[in-house]
Coordinates of C-alpha atoms in Angstrom, one line a residue:
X19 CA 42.1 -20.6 14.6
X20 CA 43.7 -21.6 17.8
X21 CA 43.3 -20.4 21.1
X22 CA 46.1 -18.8 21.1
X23 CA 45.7 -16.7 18.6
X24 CA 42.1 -15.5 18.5
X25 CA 43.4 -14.2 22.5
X26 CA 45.9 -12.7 20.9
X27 CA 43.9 -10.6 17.9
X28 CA 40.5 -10.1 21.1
X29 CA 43.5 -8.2 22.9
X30 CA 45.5 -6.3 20.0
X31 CA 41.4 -5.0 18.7
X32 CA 40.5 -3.7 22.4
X33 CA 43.8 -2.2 23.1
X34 CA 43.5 -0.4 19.7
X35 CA 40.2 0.9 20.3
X36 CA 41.4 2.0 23.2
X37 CA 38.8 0.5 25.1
X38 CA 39.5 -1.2 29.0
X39 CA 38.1 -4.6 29.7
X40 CA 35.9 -3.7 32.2
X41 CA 34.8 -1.3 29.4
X42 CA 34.3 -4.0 26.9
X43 CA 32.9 -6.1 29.3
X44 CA 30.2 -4.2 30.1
X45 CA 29.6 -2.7 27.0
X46 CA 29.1 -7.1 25.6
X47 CA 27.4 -8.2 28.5
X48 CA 30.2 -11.0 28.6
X49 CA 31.7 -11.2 32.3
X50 CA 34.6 -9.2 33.3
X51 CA 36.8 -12.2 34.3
X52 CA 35.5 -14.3 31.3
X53 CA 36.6 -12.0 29.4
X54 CA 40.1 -12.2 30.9
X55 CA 40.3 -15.9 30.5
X56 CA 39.6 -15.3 26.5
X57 CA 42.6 -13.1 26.0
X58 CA 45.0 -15.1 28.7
X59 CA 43.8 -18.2 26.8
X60 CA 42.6 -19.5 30.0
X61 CA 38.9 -20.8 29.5
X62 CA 38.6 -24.4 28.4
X63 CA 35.0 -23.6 26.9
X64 CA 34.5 -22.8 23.1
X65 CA 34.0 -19.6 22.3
X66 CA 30.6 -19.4 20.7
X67 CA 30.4 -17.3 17.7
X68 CA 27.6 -15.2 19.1
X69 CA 30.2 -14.1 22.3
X70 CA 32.7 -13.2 19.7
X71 CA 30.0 -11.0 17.4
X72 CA 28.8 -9.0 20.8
X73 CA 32.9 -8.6 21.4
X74 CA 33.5 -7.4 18.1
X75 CA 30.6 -5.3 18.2
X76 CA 31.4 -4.0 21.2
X77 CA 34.6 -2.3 19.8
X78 CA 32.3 -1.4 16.8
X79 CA 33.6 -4.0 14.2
X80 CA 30.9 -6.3 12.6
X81 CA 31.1 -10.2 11.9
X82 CA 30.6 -10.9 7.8
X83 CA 30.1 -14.7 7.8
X84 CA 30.6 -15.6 4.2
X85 CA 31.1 -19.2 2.3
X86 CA 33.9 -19.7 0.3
X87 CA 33.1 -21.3 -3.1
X88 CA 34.1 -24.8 -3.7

């Protein structure tokens, strides 16, 4: 998934749980402006999978990893 559109689906989630992202960055523990940079598609870094499980969780989804069979 690109950049682009994991900020995308981070925003549409928290704006449909009605949650702020000071909210949701407090409620992660990932840093407000961070945060910011994700949906803007600003941060150069890779999102690691365990910042997007504490966002998801935050806004009370839950990861399922799962391996397709080959």
């Amino acid at each position: 998934m690109s950049k682009t559109n994991w900020s995308k689906i981070l925003r549409e989630v928290r704006e449909e749980a009605g949650v702020t992202r000071k909210d949701l960055a407090h409620r992660s523990k990932v840093h407000g402006r961070t945060l910011a940079d994700y949906e803007n598609a600003t941060d150069s870094r890779q999102l690691s999978i365990y910042k997007v499980e504490a966002l998801l969780e935050a806004l009370g989804y839950e990861l399922d990893a799962f391996q397709r069979p080959r």
